[in-house]
CSV table of C-alpha atoms in Angstrom, one decimal:
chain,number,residue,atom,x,y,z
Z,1,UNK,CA,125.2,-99.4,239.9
Z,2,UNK,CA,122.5,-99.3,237.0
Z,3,UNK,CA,123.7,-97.4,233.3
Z,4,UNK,CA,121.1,-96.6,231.1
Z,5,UNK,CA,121.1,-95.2,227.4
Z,6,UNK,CA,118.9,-94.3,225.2
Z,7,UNK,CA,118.3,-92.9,221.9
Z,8,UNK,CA,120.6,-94.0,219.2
Z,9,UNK,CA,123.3,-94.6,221.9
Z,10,UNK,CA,121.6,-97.3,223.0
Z,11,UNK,CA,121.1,-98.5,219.5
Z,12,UNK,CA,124.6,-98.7,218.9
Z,13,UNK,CA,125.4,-100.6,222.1
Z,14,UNK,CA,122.5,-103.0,221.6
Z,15,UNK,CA,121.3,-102.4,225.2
Z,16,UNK,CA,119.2,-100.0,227.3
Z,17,UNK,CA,121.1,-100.9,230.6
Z,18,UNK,CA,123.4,-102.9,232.1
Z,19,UNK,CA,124.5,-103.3,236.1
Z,20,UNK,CA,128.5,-102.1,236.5
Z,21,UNK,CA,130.7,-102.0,239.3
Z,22,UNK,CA,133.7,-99.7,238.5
Z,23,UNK,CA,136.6,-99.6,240.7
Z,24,UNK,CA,136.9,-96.7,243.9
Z,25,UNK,CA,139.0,-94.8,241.4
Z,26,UNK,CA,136.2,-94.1,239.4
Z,27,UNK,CA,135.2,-90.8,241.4
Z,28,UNK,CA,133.3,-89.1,238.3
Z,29,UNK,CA,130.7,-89.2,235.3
Z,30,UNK,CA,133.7,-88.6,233.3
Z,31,UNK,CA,136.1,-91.4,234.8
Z,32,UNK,CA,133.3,-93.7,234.7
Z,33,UNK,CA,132.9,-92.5,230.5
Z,34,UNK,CA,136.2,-93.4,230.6
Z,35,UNK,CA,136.1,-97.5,232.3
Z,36,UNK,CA,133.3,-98.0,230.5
Z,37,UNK,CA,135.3,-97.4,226.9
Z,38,UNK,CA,138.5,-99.0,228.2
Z,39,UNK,CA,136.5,-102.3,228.6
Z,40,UNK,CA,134.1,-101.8,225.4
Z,41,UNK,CA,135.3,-101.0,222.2
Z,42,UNK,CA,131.8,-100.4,220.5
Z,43,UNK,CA,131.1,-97.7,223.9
Z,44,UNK,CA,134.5,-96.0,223.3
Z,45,UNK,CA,133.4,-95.7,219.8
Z,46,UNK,CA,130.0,-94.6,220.5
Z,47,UNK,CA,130.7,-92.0,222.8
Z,48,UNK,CA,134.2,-90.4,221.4
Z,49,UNK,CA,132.9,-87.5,220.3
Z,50,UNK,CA,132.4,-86.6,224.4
Z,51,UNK,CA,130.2,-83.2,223.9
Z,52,UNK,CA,127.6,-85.6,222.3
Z,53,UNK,CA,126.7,-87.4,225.4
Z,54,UNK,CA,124.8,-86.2,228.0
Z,55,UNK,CA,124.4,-87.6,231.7
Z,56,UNK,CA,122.3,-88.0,234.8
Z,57,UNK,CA,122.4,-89.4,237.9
Z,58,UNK,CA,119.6,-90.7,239.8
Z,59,UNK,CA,116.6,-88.9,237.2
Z,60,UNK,CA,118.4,-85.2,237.8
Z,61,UNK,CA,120.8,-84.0,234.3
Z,62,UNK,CA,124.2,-83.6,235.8
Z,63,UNK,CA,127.8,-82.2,234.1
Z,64,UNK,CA,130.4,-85.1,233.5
Z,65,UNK,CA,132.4,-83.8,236.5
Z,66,UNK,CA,129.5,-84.5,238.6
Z,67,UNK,CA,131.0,-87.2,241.7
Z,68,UNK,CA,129.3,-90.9,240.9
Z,69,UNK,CA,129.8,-92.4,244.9
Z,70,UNK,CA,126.3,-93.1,246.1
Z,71,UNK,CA,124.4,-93.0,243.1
Z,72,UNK,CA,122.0,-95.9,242.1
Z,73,UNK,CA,121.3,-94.3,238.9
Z,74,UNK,CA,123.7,-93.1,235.8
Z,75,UNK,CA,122.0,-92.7,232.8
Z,76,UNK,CA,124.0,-91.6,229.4
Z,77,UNK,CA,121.9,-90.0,226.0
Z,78,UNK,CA,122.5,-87.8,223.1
Z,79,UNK,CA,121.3,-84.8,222.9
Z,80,UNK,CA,117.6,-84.3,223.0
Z,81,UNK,CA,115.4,-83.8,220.2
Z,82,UNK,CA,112.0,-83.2,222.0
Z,83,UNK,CA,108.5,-80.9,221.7
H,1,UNK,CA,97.9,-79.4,237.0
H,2,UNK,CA,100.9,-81.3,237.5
H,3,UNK,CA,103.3,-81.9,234.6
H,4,UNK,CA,103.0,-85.3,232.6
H,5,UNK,CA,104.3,-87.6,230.7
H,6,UNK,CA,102.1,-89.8,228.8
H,7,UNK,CA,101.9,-93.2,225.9
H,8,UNK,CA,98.4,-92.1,225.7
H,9,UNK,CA,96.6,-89.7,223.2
H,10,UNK,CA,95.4,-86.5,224.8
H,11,UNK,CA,93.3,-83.9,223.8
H,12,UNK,CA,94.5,-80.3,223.8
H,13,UNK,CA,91.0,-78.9,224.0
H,14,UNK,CA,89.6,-81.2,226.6
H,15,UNK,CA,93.6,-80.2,228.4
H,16,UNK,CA,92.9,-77.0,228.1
H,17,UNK,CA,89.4,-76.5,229.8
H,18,UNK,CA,90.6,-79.1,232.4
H,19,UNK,CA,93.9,-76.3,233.6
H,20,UNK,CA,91.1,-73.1,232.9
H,21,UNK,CA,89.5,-74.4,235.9
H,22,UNK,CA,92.1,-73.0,238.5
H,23,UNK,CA,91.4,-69.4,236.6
H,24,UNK,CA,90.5,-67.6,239.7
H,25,UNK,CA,92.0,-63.9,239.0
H,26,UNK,CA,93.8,-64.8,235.8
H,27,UNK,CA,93.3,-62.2,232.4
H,28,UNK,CA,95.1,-64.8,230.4
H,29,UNK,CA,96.0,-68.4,229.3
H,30,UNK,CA,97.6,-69.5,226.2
H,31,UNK,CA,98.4,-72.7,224.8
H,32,UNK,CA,100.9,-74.1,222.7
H,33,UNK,CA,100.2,-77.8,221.1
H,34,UNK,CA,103.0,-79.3,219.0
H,35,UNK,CA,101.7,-81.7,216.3
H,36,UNK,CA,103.5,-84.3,214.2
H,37,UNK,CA,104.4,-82.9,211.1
H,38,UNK,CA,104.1,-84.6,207.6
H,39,UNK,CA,104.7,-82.7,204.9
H,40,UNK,CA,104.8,-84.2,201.0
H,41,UNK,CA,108.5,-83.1,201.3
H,42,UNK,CA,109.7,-85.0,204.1
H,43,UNK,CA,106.4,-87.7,204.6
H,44,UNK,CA,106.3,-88.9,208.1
H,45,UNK,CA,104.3,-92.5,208.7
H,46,UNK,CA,105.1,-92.6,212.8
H,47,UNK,CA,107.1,-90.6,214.5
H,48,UNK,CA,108.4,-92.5,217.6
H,49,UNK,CA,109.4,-90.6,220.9
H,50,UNK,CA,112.3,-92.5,222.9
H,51,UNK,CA,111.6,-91.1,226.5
H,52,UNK,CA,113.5,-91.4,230.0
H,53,UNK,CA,110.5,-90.6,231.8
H,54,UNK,CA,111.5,-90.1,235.5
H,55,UNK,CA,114.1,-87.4,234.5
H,56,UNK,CA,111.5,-85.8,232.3
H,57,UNK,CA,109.4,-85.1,235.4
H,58,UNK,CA,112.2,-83.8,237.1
H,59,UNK,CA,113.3,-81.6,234.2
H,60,UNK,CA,109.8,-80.5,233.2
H,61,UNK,CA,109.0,-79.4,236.3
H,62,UNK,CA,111.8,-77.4,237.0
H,63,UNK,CA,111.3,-75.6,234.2
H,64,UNK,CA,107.9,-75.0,234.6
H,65,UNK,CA,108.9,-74.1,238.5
H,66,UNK,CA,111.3,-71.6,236.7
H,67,UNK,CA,108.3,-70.0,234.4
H,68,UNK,CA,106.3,-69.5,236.9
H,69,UNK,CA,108.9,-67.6,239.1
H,70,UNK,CA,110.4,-65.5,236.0
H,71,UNK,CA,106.6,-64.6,234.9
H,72,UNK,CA,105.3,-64.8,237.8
H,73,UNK,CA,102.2,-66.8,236.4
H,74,UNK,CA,99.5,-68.0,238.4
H,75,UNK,CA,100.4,-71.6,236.6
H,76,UNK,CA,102.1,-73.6,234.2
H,77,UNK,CA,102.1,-77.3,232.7
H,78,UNK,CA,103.2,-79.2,230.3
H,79,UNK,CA,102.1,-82.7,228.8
H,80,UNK,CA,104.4,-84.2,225.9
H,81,UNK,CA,103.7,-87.8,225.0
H,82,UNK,CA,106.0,-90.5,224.2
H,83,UNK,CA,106.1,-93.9,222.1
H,84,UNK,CA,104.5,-94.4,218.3
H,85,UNK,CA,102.8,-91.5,216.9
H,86,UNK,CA,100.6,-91.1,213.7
H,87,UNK,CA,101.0,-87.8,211.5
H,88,UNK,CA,99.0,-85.2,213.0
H,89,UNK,CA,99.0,-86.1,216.5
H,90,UNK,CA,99.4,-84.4,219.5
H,91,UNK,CA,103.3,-84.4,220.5
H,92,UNK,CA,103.3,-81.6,223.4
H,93,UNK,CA,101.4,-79.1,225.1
H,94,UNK,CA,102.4,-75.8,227.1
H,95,UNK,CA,99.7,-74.0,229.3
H,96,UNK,CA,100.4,-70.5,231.3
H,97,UNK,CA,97.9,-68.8,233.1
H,98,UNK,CA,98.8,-65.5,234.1
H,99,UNK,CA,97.0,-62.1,235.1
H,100,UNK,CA,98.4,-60.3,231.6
H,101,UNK,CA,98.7,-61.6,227.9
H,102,UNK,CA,102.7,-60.7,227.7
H,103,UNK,CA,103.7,-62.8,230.8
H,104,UNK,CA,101.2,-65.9,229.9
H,105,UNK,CA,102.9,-65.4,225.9
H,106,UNK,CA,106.6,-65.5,227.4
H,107,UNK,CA,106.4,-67.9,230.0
H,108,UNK,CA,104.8,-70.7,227.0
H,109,UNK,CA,107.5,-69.8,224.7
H,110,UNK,CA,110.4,-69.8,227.2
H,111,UNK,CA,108.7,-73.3,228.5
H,112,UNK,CA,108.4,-74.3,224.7
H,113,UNK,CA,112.2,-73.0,224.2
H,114,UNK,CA,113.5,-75.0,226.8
H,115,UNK,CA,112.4,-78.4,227.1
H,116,UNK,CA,113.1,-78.8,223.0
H,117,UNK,CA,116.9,-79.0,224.7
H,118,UNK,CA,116.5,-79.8,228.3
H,119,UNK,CA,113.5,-82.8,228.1
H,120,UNK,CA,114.7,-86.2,227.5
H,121,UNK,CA,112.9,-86.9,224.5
H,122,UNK,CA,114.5,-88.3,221.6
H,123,UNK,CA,112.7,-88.3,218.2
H,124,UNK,CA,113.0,-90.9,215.6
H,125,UNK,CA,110.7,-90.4,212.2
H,126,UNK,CA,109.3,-93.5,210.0
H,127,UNK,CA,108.8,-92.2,206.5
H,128,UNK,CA,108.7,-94.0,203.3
H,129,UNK,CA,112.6,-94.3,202.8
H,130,UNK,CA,113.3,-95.8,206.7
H,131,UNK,CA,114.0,-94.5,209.7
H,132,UNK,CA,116.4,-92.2,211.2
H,133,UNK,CA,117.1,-90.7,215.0
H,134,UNK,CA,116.2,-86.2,214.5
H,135,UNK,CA,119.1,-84.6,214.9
H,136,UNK,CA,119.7,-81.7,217.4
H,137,UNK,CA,119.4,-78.5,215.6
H,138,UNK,CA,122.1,-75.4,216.2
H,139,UNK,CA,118.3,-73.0,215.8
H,140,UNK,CA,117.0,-74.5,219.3
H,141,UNK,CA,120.0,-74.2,221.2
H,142,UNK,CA,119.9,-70.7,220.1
H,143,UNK,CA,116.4,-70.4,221.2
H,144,UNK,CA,117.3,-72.1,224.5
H,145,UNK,CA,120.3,-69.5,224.8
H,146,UNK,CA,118.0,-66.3,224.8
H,147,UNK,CA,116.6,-67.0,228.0
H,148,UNK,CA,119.8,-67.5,229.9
């Protein structure tokens, strides 16, 4: 599975993607949130203030509660500052 | 005129004559174009747009899809660059086409209202003094909340 950030979340990690393969108890967005800042202290610290970070999977904006199994696709950002 | 996302300069008049030609039957059109704004206040060098583009397709033309059923316009697009941008530029432009003025003004404010929160664009100015990422303001989620 790809992650992408972007935006200043990706600043603070120092990459725009990386390629993950969380365990099959990682059913959700928000459990995968959660593996990803168990193994990375500078992601748990990015990302801690939860309501912050928005999510999508495969290109379509999703809630955190949103089921991860098939997706190729999980991107993570703040919110967005466009137009 | 599909939706687009674009590195490249556009030009909001040429834009504009380009989506008048489906006009067949329409009484109005408006256009919105957002510019970058440099003011001797907060002096902006480049404004750079961080961009995810395939979800910004997706998002801007759902809500375009969404205009055009709530205001039942006869069309809708949007074009909102990304990447380095010099003061004054061209940042975004909304286009509604619709038989009366009140649906065509409605349907490029709600389109303007929403993608400011829903498009993922991320804005990061270049002045004098650095950079820094734009923050979200509480004003444009309030904007996006009126149309709910």
């Amino acid at each position: 599975m790809k992650i992408l950030y972007f935006a200043w979340l990706r600043e603070r990690l120092n990459r725009g993607s990386e390629e993950v393969s969380p365990p099959a108890s990682v059913l959700t967005i928000a459990d995968l949130i959660d593996w990803l800042a168990d193994r990375d202290e500078a992601f748990a610290h990015a990302v801690a203030k939860r309501s912050l970070i928005k999510s999508a999977r495969d290109a379509r904006l999703v809630p955190h509660d949103t089921p991860i199994a098939g997706a190729s696709v999980i991107a993570f950002f703040p919110p967005m500052t466009g137009g | 005129m599909p939706v687009r996302v674009t590195t490249e300069r556009f030009d909001p008049g040429a834009e504009t004559n380009a989506f008048l030609v489906a006009a067949d039957g329409a009484g109005a059109v408006v256009t919105f174009t957002g510019l970058v704004r440099s003011t001797p206040d907060t002096p902006v060098t480049t404004l750079t747009l961080e961009c995810y583009p395939e979800l910004a397709i997706n998002q801007l033309q759902t809500l375009v899809d969404d205009a055009t059923t709530r205001f039942e316009l006869l069309a809708a697009t949007v074009i909102h660059r990304y990447g380095a941008l010099a003061a004054g530029e061209p940042i975004v432009q909304v286009m509604t086409l619709s038989a009366h003025r009140v649906a065509a003004f409605a349907g490029a404010e709600f389109l303007m209202d929403t993608l400011k929160t829903d498009a993922p664009f991320w804005k990061q100015e270049t002045g004098p003094e650095g950079s820094h990422w734009v923050a979200a303001h509480a004003d444009d989620d309030r904007a996006r909340a009126r149309w709910k």
